[in-house]
Tab-separated table of C-alpha atoms in Angstrom:
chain	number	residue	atom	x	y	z
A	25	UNK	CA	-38.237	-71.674	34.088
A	26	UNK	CA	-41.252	-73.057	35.733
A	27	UNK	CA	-43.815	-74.170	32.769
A	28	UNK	CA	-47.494	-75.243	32.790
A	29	UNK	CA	-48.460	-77.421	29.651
A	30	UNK	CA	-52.084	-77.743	28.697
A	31	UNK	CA	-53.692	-80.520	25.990
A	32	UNK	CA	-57.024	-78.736	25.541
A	33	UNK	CA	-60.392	-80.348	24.813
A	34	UNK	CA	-61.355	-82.707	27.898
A	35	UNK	CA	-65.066	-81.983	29.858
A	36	UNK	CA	-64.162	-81.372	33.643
A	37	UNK	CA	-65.908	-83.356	36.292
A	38	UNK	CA	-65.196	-83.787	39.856
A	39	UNK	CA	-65.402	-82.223	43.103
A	40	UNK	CA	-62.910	-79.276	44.243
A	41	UNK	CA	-62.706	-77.823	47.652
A	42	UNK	CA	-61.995	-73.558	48.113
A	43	UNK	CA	-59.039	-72.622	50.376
A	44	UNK	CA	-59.578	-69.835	52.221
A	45	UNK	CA	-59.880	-66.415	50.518
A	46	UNK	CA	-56.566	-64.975	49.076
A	47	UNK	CA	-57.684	-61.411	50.193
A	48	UNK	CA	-58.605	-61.839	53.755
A	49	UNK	CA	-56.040	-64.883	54.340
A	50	UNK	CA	-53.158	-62.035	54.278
A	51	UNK	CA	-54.729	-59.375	55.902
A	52	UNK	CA	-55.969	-61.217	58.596
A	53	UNK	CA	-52.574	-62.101	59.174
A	54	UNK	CA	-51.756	-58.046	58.593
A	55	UNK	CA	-54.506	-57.419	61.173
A	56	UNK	CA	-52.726	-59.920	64.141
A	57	UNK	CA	-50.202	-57.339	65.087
A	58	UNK	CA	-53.007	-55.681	66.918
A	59	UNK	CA	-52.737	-58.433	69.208
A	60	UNK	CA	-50.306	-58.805	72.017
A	61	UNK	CA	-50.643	-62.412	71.935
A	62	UNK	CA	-51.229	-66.140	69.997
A	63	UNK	CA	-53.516	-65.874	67.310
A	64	UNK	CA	-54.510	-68.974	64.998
A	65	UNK	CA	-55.688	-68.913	61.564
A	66	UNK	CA	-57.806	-71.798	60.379
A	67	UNK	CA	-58.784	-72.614	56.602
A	68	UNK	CA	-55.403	-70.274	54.918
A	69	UNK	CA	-53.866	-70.854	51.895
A	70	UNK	CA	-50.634	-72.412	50.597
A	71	UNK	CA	-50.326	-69.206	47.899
A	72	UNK	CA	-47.182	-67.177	47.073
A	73	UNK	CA	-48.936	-63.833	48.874
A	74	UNK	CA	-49.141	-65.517	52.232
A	75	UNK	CA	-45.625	-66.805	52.368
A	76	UNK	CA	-44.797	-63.344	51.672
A	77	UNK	CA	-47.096	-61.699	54.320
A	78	UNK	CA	-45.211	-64.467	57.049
A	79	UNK	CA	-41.729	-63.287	55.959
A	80	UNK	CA	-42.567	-59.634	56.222
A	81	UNK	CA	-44.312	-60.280	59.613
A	82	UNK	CA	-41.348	-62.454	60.908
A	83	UNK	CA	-38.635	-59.525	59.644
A	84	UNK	CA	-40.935	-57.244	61.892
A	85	UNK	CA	-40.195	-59.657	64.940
A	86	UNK	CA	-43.387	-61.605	64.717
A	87	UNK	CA	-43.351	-65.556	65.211
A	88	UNK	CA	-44.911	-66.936	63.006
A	89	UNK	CA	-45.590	-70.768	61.940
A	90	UNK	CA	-48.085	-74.013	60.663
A	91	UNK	CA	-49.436	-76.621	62.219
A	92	UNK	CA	-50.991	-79.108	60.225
A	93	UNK	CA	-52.293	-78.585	56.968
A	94	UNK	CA	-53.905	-75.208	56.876
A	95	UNK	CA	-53.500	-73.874	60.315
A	96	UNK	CA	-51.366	-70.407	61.351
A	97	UNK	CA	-50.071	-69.536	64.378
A	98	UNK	CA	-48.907	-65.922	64.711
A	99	UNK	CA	-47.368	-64.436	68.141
A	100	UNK	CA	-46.332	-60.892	67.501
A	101	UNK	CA	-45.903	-59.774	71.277
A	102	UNK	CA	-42.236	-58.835	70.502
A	103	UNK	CA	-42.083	-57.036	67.392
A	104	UNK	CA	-38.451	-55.503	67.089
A	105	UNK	CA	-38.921	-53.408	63.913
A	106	UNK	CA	-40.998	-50.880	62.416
A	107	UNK	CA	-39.577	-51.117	58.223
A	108	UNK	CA	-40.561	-53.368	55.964
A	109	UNK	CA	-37.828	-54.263	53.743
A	110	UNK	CA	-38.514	-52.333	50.016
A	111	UNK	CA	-37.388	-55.762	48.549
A	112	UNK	CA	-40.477	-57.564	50.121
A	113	UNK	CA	-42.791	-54.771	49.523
A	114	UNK	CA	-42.067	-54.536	45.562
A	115	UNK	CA	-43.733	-57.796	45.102
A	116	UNK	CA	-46.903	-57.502	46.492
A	117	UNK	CA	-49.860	-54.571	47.196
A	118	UNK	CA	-49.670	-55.878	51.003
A	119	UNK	CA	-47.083	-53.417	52.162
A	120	UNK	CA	-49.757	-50.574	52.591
A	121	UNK	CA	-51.857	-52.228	55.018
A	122	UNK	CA	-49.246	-52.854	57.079
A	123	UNK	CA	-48.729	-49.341	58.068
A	124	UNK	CA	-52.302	-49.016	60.487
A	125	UNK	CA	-51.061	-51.779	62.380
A	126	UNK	CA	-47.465	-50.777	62.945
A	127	UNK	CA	-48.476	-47.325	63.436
A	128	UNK	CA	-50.834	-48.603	66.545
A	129	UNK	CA	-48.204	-50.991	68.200
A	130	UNK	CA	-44.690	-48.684	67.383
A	131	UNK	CA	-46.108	-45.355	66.738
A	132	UNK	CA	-44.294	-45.512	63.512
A	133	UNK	CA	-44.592	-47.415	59.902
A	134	UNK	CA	-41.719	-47.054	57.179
A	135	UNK	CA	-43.369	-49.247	54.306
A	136	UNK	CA	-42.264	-49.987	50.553
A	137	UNK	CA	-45.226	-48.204	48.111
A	138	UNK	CA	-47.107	-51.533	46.669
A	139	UNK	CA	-46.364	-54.013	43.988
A	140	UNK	CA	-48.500	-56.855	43.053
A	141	UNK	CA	-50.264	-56.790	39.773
A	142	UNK	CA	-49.847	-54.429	36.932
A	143	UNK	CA	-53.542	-53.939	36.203
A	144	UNK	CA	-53.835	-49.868	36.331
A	145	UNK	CA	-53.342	-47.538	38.971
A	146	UNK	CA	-54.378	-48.525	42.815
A	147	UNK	CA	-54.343	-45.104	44.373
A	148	UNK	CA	-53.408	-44.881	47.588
A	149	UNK	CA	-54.750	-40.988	48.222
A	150	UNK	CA	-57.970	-42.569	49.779
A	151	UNK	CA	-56.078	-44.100	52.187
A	152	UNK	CA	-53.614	-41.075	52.951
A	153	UNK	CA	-56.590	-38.935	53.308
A	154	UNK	CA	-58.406	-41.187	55.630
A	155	UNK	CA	-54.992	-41.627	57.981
A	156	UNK	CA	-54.476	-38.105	58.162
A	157	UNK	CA	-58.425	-37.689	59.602
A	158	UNK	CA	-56.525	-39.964	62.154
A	159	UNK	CA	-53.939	-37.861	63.176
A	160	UNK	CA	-51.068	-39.797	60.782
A	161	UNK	CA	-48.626	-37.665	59.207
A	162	UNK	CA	-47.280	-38.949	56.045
A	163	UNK	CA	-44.258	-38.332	53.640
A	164	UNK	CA	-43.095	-40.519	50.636
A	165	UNK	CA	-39.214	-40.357	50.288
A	166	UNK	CA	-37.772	-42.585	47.800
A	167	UNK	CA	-40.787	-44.684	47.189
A	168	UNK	CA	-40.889	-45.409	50.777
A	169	UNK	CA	-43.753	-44.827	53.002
A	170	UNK	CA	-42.625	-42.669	55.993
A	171	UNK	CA	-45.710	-42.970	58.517
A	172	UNK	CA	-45.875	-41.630	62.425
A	173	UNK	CA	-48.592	-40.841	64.910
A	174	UNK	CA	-48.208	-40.281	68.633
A	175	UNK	CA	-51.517	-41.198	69.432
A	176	UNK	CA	-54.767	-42.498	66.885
A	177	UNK	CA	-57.513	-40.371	67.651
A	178	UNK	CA	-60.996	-41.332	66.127
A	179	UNK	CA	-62.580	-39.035	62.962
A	180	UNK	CA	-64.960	-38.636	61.042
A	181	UNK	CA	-64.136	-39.701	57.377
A	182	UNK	CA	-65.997	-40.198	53.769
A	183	UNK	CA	-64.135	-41.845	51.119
A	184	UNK	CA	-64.595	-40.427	48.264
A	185	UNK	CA	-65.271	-43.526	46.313
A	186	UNK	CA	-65.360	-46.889	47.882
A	187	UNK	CA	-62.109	-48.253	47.800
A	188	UNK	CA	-62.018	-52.491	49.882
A	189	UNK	CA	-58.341	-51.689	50.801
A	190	UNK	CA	-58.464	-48.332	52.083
A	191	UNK	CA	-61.275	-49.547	54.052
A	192	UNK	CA	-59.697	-52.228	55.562
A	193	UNK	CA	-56.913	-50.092	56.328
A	194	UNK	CA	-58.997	-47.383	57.832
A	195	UNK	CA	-60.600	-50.363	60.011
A	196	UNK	CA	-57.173	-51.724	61.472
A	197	UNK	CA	-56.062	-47.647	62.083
A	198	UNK	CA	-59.284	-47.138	64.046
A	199	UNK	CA	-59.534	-49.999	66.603
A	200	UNK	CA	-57.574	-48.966	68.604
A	201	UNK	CA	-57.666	-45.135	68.628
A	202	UNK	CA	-58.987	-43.214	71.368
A	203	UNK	CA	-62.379	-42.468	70.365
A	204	UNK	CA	-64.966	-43.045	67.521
A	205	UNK	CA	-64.372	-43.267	63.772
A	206	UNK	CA	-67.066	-43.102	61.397
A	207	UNK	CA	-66.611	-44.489	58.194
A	208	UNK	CA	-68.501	-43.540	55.313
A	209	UNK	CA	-68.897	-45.008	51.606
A	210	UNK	CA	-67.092	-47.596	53.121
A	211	UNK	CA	-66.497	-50.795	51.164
A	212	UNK	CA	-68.958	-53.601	51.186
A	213	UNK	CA	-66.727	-56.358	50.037
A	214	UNK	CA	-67.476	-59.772	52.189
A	215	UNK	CA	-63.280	-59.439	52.992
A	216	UNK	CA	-63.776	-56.558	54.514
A	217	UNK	CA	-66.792	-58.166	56.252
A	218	UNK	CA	-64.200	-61.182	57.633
A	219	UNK	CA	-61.805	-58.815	58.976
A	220	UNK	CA	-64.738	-56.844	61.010
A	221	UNK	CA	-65.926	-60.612	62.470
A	222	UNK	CA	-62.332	-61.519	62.962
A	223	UNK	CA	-61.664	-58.093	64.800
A	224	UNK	CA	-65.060	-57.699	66.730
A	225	UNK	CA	-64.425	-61.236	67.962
A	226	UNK	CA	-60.874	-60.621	69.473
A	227	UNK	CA	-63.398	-57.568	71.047
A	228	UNK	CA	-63.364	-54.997	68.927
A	229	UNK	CA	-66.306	-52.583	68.667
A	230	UNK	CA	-67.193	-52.366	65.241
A	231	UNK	CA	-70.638	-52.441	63.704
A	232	UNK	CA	-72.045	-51.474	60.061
A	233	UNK	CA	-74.510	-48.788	60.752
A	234	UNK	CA	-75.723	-48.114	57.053
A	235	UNK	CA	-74.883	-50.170	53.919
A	236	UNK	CA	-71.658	-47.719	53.216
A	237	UNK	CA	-71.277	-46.550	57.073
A	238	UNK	CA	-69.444	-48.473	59.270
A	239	UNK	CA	-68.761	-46.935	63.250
A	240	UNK	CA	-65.696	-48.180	65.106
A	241	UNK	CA	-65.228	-47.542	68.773
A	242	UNK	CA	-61.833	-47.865	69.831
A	243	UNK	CA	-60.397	-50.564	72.821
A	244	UNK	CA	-57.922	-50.427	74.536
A	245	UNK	CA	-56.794	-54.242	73.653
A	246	UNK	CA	-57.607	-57.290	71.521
A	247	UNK	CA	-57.388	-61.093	72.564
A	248	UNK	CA	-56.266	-64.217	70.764
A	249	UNK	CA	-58.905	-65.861	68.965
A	250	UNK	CA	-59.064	-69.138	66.827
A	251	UNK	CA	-60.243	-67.699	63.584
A	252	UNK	CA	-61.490	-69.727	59.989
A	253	UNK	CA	-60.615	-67.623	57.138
A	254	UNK	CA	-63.415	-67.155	54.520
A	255	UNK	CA	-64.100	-69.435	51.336
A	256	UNK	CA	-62.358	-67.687	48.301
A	257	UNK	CA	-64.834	-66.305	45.875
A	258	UNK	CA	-62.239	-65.880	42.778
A	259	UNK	CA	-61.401	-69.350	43.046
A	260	UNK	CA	-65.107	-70.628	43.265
A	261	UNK	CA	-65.478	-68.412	40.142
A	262	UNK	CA	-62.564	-69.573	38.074
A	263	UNK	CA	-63.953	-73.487	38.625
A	264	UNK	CA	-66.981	-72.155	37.583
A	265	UNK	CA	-65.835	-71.035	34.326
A	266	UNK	CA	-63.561	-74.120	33.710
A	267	UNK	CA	-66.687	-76.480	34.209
A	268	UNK	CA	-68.539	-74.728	31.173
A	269	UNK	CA	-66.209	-73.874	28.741
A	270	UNK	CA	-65.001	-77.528	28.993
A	271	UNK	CA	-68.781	-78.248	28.917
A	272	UNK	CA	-67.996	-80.302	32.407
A	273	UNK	CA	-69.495	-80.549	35.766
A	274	UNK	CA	-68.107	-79.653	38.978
A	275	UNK	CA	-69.189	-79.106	42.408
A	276	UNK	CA	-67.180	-76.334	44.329
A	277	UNK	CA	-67.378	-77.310	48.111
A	278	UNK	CA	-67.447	-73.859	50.281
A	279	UNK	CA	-68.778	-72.175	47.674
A	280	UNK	CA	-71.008	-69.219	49.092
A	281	UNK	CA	-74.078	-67.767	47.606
A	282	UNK	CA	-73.569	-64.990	49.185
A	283	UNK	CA	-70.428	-63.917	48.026
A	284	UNK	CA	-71.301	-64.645	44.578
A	285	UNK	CA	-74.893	-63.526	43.839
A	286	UNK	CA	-73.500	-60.592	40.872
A	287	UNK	CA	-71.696	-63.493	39.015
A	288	UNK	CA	-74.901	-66.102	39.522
A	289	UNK	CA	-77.091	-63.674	38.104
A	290	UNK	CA	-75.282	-63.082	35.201
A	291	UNK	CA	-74.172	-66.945	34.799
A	292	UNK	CA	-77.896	-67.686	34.986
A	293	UNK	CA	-78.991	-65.152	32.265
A	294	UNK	CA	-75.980	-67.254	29.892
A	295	UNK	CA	-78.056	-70.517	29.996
A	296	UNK	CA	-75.524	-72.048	32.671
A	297	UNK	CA	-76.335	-75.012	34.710
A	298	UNK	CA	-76.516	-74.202	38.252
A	299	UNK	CA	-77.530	-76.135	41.393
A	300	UNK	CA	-77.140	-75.946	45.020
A	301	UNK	CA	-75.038	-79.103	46.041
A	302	UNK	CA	-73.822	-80.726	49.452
A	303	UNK	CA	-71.986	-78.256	51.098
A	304	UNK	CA	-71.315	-76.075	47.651
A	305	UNK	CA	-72.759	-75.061	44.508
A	306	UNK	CA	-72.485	-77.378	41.073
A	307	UNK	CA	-71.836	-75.831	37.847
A	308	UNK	CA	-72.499	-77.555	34.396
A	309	UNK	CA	-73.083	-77.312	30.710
A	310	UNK	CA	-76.524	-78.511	30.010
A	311	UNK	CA	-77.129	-76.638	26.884
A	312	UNK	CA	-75.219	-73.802	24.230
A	313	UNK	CA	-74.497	-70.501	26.047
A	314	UNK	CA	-75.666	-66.935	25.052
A	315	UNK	CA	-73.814	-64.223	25.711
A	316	UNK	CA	-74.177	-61.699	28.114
A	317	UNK	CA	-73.118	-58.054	28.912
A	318	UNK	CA	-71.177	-57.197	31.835
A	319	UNK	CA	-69.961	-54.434	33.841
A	320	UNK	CA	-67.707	-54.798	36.698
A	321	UNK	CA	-68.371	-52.493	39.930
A	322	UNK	CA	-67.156	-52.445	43.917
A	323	UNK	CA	-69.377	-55.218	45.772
A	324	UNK	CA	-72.288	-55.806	45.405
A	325	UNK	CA	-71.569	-55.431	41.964
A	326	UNK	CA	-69.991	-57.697	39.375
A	327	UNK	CA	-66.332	-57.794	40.762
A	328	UNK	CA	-63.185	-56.986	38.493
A	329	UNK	CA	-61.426	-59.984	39.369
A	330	UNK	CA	-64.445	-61.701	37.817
A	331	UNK	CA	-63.754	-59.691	34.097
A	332	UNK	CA	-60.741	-61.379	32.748
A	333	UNK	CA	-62.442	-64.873	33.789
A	334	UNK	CA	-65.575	-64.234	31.950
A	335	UNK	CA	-63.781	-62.712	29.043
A	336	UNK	CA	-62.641	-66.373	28.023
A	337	UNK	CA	-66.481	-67.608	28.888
A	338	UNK	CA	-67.818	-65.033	26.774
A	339	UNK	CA	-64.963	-66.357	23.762
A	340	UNK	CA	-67.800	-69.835	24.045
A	341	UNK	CA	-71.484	-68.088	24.288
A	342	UNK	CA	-73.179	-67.565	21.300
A	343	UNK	CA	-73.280	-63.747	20.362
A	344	UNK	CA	-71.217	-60.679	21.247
A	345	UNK	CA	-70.775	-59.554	25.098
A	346	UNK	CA	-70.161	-55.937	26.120
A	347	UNK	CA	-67.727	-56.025	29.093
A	348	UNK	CA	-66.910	-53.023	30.519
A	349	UNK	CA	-64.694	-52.256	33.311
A	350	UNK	CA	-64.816	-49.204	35.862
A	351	UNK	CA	-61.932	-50.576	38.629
A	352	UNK	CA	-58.847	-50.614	37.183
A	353	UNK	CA	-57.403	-47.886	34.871
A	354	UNK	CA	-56.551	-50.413	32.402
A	355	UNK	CA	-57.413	-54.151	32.993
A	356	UNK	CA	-57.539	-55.727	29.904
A	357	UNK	CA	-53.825	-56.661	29.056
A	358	UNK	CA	-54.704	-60.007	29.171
A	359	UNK	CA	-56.935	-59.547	25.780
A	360	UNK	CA	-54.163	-59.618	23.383
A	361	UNK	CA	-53.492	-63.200	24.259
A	362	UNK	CA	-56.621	-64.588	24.180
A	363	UNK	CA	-56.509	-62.503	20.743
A	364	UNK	CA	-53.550	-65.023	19.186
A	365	UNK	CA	-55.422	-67.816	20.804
A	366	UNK	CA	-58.189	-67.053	18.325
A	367	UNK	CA	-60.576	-65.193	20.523
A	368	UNK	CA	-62.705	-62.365	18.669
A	369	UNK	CA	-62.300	-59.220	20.777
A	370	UNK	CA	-62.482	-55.423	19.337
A	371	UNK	CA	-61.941	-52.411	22.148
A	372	UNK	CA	-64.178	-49.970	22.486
A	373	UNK	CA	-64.590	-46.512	24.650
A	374	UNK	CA	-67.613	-46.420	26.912
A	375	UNK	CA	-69.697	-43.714	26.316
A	376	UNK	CA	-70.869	-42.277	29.481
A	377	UNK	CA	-72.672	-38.979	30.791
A	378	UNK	CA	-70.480	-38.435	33.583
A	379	UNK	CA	-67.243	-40.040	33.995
A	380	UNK	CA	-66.550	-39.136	37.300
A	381	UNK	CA	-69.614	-40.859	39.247
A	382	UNK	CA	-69.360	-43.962	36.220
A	383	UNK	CA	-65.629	-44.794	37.145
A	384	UNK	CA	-64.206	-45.841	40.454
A	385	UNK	CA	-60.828	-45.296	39.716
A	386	UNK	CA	-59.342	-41.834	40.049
A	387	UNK	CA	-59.887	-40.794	36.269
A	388	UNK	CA	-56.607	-38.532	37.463
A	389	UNK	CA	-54.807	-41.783	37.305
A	390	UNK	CA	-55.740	-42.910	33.407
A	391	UNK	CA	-54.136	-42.611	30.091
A	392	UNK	CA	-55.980	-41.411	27.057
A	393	UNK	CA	-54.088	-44.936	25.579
A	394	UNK	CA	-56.311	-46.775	27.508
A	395	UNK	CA	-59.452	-48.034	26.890
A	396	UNK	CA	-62.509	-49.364	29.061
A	397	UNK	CA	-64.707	-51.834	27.213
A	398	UNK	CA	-64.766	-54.863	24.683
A	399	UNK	CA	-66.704	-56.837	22.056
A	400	UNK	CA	-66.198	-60.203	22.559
A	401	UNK	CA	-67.961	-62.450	20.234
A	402	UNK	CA	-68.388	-66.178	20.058
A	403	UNK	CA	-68.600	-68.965	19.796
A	404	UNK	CA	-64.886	-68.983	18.954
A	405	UNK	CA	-62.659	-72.037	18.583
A	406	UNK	CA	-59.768	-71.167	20.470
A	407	UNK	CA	-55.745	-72.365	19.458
A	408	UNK	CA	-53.105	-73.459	21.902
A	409	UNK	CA	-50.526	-70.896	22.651
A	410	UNK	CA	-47.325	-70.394	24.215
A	411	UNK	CA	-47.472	-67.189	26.674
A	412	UNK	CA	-45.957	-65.599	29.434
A	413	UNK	CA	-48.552	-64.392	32.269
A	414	UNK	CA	-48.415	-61.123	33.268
A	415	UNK	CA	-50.813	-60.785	36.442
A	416	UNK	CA	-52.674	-63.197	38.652
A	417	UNK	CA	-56.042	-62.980	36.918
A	418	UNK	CA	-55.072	-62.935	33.804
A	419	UNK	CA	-53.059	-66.041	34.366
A	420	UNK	CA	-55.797	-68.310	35.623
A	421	UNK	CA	-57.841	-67.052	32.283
A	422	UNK	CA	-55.263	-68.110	29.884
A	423	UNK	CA	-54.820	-71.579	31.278
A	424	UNK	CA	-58.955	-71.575	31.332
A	425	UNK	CA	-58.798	-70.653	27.840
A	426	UNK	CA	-55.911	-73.264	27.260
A	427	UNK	CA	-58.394	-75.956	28.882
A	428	UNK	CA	-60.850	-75.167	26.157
A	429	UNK	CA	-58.352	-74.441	23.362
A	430	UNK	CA	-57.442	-76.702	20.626
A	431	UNK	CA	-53.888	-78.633	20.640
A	432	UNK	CA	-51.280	-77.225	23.505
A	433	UNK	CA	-51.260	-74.168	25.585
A	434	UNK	CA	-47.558	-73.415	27.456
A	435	UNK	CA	-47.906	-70.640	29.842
A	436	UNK	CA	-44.737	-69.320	31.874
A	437	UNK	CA	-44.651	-66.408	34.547
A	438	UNK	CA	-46.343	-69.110	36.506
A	439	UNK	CA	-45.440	-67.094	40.002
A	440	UNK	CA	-48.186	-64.917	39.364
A	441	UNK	CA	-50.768	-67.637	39.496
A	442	UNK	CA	-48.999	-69.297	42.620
A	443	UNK	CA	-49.651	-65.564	44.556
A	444	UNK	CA	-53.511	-66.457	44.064
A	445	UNK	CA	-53.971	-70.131	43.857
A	446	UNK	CA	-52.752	-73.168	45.685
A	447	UNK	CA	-51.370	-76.086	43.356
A	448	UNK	CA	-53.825	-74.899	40.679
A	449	UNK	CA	-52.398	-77.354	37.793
A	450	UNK	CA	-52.885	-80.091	40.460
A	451	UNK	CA	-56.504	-79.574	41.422
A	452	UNK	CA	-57.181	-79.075	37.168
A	453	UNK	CA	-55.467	-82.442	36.887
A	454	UNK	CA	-57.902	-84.086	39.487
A	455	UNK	CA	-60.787	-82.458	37.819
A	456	UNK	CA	-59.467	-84.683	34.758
A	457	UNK	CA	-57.275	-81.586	32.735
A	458	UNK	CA	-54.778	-82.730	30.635
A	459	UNK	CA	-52.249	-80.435	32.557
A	460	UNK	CA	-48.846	-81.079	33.773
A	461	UNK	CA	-46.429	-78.164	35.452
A	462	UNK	CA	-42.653	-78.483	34.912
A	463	UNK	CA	-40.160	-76.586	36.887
């Protein structure tokens, strides 16, 4: 069993460098089956979810393969299948984008029902809904995805809350079909942005008429490109974090202001250093940090990924923060072990006026059990643990936390940190963490 062993107590300092984004990496790979020929990936990731996304494409016929350090090639001119094996599917929420794609090249998608992280329910009706606009007829049989369309035709369709995946998937469907699609409360997330560019550039026709509208006319074929995945935001966020809770310095290279300015704002309001830097931003404790409420939202808003990271900042600022989530049905399963680490947290139910507009998850989809908010007060001295991860989030928190925890933190269930971050205890290390991973 694969281990990750933490000494807490050492400032970071150093210079790390983003990979490219863990949510577009995969999906731009995803969205090359549109094209009949070579495409190359620049700037993608050595994480668990892309290995998995090149097995699944190669089982669909697709060759796939690297060339150098972080460069993909994908050919998927021949592709001899339409299933995805339920086996690959189980272990990852990937499976459902695959079926737009399939259904444009074969007519036909068979596809697992997702995996991935057990953070709440990720409800797929948006993105039935949205297919069926599209002419897709659907059927789940044995928690497979049956999918088949003889021809896309172009709709219009408004989501009924924003929802980054069922965009995206919306996006692939459409390219293609005869006709215009009109998308509207369409996500704003700056993935969704780097599949449009990577799309409109192998000469698709798809432009962002309104800040939730987004037209695509259909073509009849895309080209190869040479495409450079974007910077990963999660990751520039988690180095964030581990700079000032060790009260370190580091300078993210790739980091992008842009992609970031929710989290800024409320890093800024904590007392956090923060400076633009060569070619990234610098983060660093210059002084005691106050606490500061947060709720999560779609983009532009503070992003849920972001929640369980800041949960183990908030453990060091002075005061209690209010974090409240509205994504996920019930992200906070991570709090009981930053609880037996020493971390003052109490739950608490939001009190809203209406529910329905407040929440972006389908409030069909939650359990009474569940609740939506915490109190987390600090400053807290925090106490090495031994724990077993449960999701990819909560995984990078906990070994945050064990970075600014007394005595030893062991964490196993490291697999779900390797679908999210490339050689994360080795970059720690070179950022001076007394961190060592055994196998």
């Amino acid at each position: 069993m694969a281990k990750l062993i933490i000494e807490g107590g050492t400032p970071l300092k150093g210079v790390v460098r983003l990979g490219g984004a863990k949510n577009s990496s995969f999906k731009l790979m995803i969205a090359s089956l549109l094209c009949l020929q070579e495409t190359r990936l620049l700037n993608f990731s050595h994480i668990a979810d892309v290995d998995l996304v090149k097995g699944i494409l190669q089982k669909l016929g697709a060759k796939v393969y690297s060339a150098g350090e972080r460069t993909l090639f994908i050919n998927a001119a021949q592709l001899h299948s339409s299933i995805i094996p339920q086996n690959l599917g189980l272990a990852s929420r990937a499976s459902s984008l695959f079926i737009a794609p399939l259904l444009a090249r074969t007519k036909k998608a068979i596809v697992p029902l997702p995996g991935g992280d057990k953070i709440g329910a990720r409800s797929l009706d948006r993105h039935f809904d949205g297919l069926k606009a599209l002419g897709v007829k659907l059927e789940i049989k044995n928690n497979l995805i049956h999918a088949g369309c003889s021809q896309l035709k172009g709709a219009s369709y408004t989501f009924s809350k924003p929802t980054h995946t069922g965009t995206e998937t919306m996006i692939m469907a459409a390219v293609l079909a005869e006709g215009k699609t009109t998308l509207k409360n369409a996500a704003l997330e700056p993935e969704v942005d780097d599949l449009i560019n990577f799309l409109n550039q192998m000469g698709a026709k798809i432009t962002r008429l309104a800040k939730r509208t987004i037209e695509i006319k259909g073509v009849k074929e895309l080209k190869p490109i040479i495409y450079k995945v974007m910077p990963d935001r999660n990751e520039a966020v988690s180095y964030a974090i581990a700079a000032l809770i060790t009260r370190g310095d580091i300078i993210v290279e790739n980091a992008r202001e842009k992609d970031l300015t929710a989290f800024l704002a409320k890093l800024q309001k904590t007392g956090a250093g923060i400076e633009k830097a060569d070619y990234g931003l610098r983060f660093f404790y210059q002084k005691p940090l106050t606490a500061v409420d947060i709720t999560t939202e779609p983009h532009p808003g503070f992003m849920s990924d972001w929640e369980p990271l800041w949960s183990v900042l908030a453990t060091q600022c002075l005061g209690t923060s209010r974090i409240i989530e509205t994504v996920f049905t019930s992200r906070f399963q991570f709090v009981k072990d930053l609880q037996s680490m020493g971390a003052k947290i109490q739950f608490f139910q939001p009190q809203v006026a209406n529910p329905e507009e407040f929440y972006n998850f389908n409030l069909k989809d939650d359990q009474s059990a569940n609740f939506h908010g915490i109190k987390v007060s600090g400053i807290t001295p925090l106490i090495g643990k031994t724990i077993t991860i449960t999701d990819i989030r909560a995984g990078a928190t906990l070994a945050l936390a064990g970075l600014a925890a007394q005595g030893q933190t062991v964490l196993t269930g490291l697999e779900h940190i390797d679908r999210g971050y490339e050689n994360f205890a080795g970059r720690l290390l070179k950022l001076g963490a007394k961190i060592k991973r055994t196998n």
